[in-house]
CSV table of C-alpha atoms in Angstrom, one decimal:
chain,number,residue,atom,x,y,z
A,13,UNK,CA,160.7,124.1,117.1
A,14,UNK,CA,156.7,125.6,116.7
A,15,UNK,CA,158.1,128.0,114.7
A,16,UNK,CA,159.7,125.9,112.7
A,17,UNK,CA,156.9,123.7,112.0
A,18,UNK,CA,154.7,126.5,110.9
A,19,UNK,CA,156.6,127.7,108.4
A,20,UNK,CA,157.1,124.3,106.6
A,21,UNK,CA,154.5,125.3,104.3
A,22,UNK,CA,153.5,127.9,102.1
A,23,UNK,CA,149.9,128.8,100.7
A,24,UNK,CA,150.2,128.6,96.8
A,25,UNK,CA,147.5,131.3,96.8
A,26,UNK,CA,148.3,134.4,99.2
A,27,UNK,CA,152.4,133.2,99.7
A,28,UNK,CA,151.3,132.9,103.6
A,29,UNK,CA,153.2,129.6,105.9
A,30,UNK,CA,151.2,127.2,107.0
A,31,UNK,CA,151.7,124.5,109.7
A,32,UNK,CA,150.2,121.8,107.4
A,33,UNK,CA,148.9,121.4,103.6
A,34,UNK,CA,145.8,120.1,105.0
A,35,UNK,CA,143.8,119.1,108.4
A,36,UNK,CA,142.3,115.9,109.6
A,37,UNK,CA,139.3,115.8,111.4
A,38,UNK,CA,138.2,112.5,111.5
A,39,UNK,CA,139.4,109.1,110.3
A,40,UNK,CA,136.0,109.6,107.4
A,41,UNK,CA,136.7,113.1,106.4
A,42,UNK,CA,140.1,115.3,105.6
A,43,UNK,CA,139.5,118.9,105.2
A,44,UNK,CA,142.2,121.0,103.4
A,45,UNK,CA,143.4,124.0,105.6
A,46,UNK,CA,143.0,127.7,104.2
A,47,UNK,CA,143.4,131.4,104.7
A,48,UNK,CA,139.9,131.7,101.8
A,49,UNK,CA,141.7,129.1,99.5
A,50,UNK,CA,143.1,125.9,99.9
A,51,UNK,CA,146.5,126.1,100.9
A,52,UNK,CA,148.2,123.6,98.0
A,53,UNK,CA,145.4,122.4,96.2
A,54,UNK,CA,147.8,120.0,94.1
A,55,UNK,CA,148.1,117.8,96.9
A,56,UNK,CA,145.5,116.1,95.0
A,57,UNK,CA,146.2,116.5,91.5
A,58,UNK,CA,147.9,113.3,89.6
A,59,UNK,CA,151.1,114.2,88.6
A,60,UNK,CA,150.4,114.4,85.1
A,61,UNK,CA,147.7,117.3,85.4
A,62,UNK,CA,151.1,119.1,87.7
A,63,UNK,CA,153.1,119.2,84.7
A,64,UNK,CA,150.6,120.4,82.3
A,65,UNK,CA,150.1,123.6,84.7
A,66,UNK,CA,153.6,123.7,84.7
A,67,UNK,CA,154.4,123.8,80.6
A,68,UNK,CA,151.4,126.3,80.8
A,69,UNK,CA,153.6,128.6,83.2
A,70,UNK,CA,151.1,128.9,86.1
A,71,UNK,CA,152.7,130.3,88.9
A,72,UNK,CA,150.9,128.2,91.3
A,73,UNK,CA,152.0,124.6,89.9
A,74,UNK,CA,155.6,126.0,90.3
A,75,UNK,CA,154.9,126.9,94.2
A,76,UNK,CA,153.8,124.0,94.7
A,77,UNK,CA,156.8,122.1,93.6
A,78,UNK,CA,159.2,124.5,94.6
A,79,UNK,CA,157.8,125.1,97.8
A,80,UNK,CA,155.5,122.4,99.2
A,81,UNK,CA,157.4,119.4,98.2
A,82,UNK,CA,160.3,117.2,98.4
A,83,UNK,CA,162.7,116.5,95.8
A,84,UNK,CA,165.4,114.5,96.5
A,85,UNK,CA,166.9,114.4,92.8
A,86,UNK,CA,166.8,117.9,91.7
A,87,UNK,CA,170.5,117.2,91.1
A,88,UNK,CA,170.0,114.8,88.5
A,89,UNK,CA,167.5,116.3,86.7
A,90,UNK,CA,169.7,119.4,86.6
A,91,UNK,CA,172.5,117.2,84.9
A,92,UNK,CA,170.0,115.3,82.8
A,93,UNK,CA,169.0,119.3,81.7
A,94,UNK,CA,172.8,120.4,80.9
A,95,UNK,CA,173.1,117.4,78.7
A,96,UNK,CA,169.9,118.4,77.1
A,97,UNK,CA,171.2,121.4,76.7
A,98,UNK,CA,174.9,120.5,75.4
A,99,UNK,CA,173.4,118.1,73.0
A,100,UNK,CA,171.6,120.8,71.2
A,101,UNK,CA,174.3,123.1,71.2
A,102,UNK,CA,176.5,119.9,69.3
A,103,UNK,CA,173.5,119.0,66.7
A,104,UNK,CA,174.0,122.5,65.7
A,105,UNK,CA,177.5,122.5,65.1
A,106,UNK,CA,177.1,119.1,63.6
A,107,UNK,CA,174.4,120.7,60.6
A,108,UNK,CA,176.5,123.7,60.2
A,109,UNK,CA,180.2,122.3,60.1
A,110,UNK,CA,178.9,118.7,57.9
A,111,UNK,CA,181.5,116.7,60.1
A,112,UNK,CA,180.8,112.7,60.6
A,113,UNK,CA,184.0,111.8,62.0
A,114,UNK,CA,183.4,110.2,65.3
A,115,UNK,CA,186.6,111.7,66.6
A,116,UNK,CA,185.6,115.0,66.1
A,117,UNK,CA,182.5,114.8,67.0
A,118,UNK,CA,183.0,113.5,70.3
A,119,UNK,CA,185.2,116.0,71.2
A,120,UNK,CA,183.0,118.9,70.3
A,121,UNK,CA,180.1,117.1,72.2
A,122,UNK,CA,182.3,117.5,75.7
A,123,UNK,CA,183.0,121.0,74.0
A,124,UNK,CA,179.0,121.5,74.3
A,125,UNK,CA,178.7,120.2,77.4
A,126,UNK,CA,181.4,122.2,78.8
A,127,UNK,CA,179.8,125.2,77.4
A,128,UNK,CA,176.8,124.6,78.9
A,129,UNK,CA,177.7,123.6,81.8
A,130,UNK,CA,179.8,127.4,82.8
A,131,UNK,CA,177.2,129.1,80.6
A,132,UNK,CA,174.1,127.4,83.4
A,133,UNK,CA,176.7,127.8,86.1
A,134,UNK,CA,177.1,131.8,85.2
A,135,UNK,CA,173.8,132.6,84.7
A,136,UNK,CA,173.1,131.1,88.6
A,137,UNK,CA,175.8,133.3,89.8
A,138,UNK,CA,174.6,136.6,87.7
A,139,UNK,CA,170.7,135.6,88.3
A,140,UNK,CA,171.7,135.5,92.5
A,141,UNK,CA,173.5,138.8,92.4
A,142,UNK,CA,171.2,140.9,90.7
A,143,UNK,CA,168.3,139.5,92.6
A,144,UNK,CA,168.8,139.6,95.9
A,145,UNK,CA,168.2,143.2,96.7
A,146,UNK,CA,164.7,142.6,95.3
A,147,UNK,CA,164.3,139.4,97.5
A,148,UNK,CA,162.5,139.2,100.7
A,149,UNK,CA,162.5,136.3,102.0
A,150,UNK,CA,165.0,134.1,103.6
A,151,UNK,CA,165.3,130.7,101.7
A,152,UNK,CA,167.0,127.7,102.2
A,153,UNK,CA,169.8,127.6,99.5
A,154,UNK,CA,168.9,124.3,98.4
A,155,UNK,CA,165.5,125.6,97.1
A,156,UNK,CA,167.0,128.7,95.3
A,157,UNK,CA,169.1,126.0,93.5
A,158,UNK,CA,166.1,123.5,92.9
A,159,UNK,CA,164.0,126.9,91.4
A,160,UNK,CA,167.3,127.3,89.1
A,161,UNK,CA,167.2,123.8,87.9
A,162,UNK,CA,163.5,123.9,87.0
A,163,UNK,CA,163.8,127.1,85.0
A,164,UNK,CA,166.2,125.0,82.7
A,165,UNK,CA,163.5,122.0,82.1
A,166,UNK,CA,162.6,123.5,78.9
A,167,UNK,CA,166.1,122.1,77.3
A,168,UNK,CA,164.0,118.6,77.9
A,169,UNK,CA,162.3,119.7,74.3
A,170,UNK,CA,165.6,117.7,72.8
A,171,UNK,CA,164.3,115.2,72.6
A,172,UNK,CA,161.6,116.5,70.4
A,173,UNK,CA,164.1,117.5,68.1
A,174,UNK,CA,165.4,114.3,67.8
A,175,UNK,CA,162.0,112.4,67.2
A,176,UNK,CA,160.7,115.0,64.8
A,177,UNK,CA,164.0,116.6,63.5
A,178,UNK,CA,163.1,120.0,64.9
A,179,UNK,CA,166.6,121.2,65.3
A,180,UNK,CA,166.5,122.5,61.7
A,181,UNK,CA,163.7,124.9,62.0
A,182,UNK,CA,164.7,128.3,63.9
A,183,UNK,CA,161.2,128.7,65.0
A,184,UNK,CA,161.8,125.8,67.1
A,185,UNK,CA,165.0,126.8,68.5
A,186,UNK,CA,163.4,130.0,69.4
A,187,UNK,CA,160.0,129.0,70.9
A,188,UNK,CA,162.1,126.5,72.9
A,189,UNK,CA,164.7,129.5,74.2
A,190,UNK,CA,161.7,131.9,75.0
A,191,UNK,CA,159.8,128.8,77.0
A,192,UNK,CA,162.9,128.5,79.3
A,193,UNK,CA,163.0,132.2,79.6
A,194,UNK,CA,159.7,132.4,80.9
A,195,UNK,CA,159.9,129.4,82.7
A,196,UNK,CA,163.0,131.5,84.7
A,197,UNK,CA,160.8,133.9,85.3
A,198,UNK,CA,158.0,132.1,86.6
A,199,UNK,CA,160.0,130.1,89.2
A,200,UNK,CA,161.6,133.4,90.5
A,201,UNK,CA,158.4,135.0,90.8
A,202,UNK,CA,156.8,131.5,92.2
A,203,UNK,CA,159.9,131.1,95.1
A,204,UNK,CA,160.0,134.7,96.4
A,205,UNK,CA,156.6,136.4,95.7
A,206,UNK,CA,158.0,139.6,93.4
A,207,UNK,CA,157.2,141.4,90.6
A,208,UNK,CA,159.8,141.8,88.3
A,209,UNK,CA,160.0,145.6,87.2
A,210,UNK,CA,161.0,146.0,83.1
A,211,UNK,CA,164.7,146.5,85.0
A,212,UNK,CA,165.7,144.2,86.8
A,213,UNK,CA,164.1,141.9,83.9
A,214,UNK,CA,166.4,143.0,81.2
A,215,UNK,CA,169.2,143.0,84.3
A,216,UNK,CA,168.9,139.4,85.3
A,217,UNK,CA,167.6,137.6,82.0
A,218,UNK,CA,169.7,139.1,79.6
A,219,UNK,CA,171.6,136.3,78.9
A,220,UNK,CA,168.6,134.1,78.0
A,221,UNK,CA,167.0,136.8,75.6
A,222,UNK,CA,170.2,137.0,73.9
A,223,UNK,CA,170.0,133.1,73.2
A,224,UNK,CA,166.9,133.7,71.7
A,225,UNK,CA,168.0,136.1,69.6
A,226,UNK,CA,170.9,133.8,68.7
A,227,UNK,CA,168.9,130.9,68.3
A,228,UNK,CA,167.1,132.9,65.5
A,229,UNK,CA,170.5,132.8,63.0
């Protein structure tokens, strides 16, 4: 049971477990625990200045969510991502084939979504497999799956597209493939503490770089 309780935590800084994110010594004063640093110094931060360090790619920000908190609907965000994700693939098809039948168009949207949803689904699988000889530690399934879903938060950018009409401009399709690349790699590197070598890079995120390249016709 100790040992369990000491490794609820992990220092954002040095990737060490801690038994606490911070330590109380009196009812006036709280006093973050630390091995030099602050063990999550986000504790602190407003949620607003969290998600600015995370669309800036720190690796930290990412730790901290993946690692140090609770979130109880990962699952939804991760659907609210593949519909993201299927509606850009149908406003594409929608610009290049010039259909406005509601008919069609309905049916190519669950098309999209379909698509999406094996394509996310695959990438998962392939992403696991070619990973886990360069992992570790020992995680909790549950927060290998939540670090997937993050990586995919980019596809949120949708509704850019919409306000601004960005889905006709391939720099935006690109910009937006390359952030959720990156964002992949962050939350890998965040969850299990490795450095990526220029192999098992191309190996595991092949499928995202070729979206961007795709996104670019």
């Amino acid at each position: 049971m100790a040992s369990s309780v000491e490794q609820k935590y992990t220092c954002i800084n040095c990737y060490h477990k801690s038994s606490s994110l911070f330590m109380k010594y009196s009812d006036n004063g709280i006093r973050l625990t630390n091995c030099g640093k602050p063990v999550d110094a986000y504790i602190e931060y407003d949620i607003v200045l969290i998600i600015i360090d995370l669309m800036l790619q720190y690796t930290k920000a990412y730790r901290h969510l993946l690692l140090n908190t609770n979130n109880p609907y990962c699952h939804k965000l991760c659907i609210v991502f593949v519909l993201c994700d299927a509606y850009t693939k149908w406003i594409r098809q929608r610009i290049k084939s010039g259909s406005e039948n509601v008919y069609d168009l309905e049916w190519k949207f669950y098309e999209c979504l379909l698509r999406s949803t094996l394509e996310m689904t695959s990438f998962m699988v392939v992403l696991v497999i070619l990973l886990l000889p360069h992992i570790s530690t020992k995680l909790a399934v549950s927060k290998i799956l939540q670090a997937f879903c993050v990586g995919f938060y980019g596809n949120v950018f949708a509704v850019l597209s919409v306000i601004w009409h960005l889905h006709h401009h391939w720099s935006y399709r690109v910009l937006t493939e390359l952030f959720i690349l990156i964002s992949h790699v962050q939350t890998q590197r965040a969850l299990h503490n490795v450095t990526l070598t220029p192999k098992c890079f191309l190996l595991s995120y092949w499928p995202l770089l070729f979206r961007a390249l795709l996104a670019s016709s």
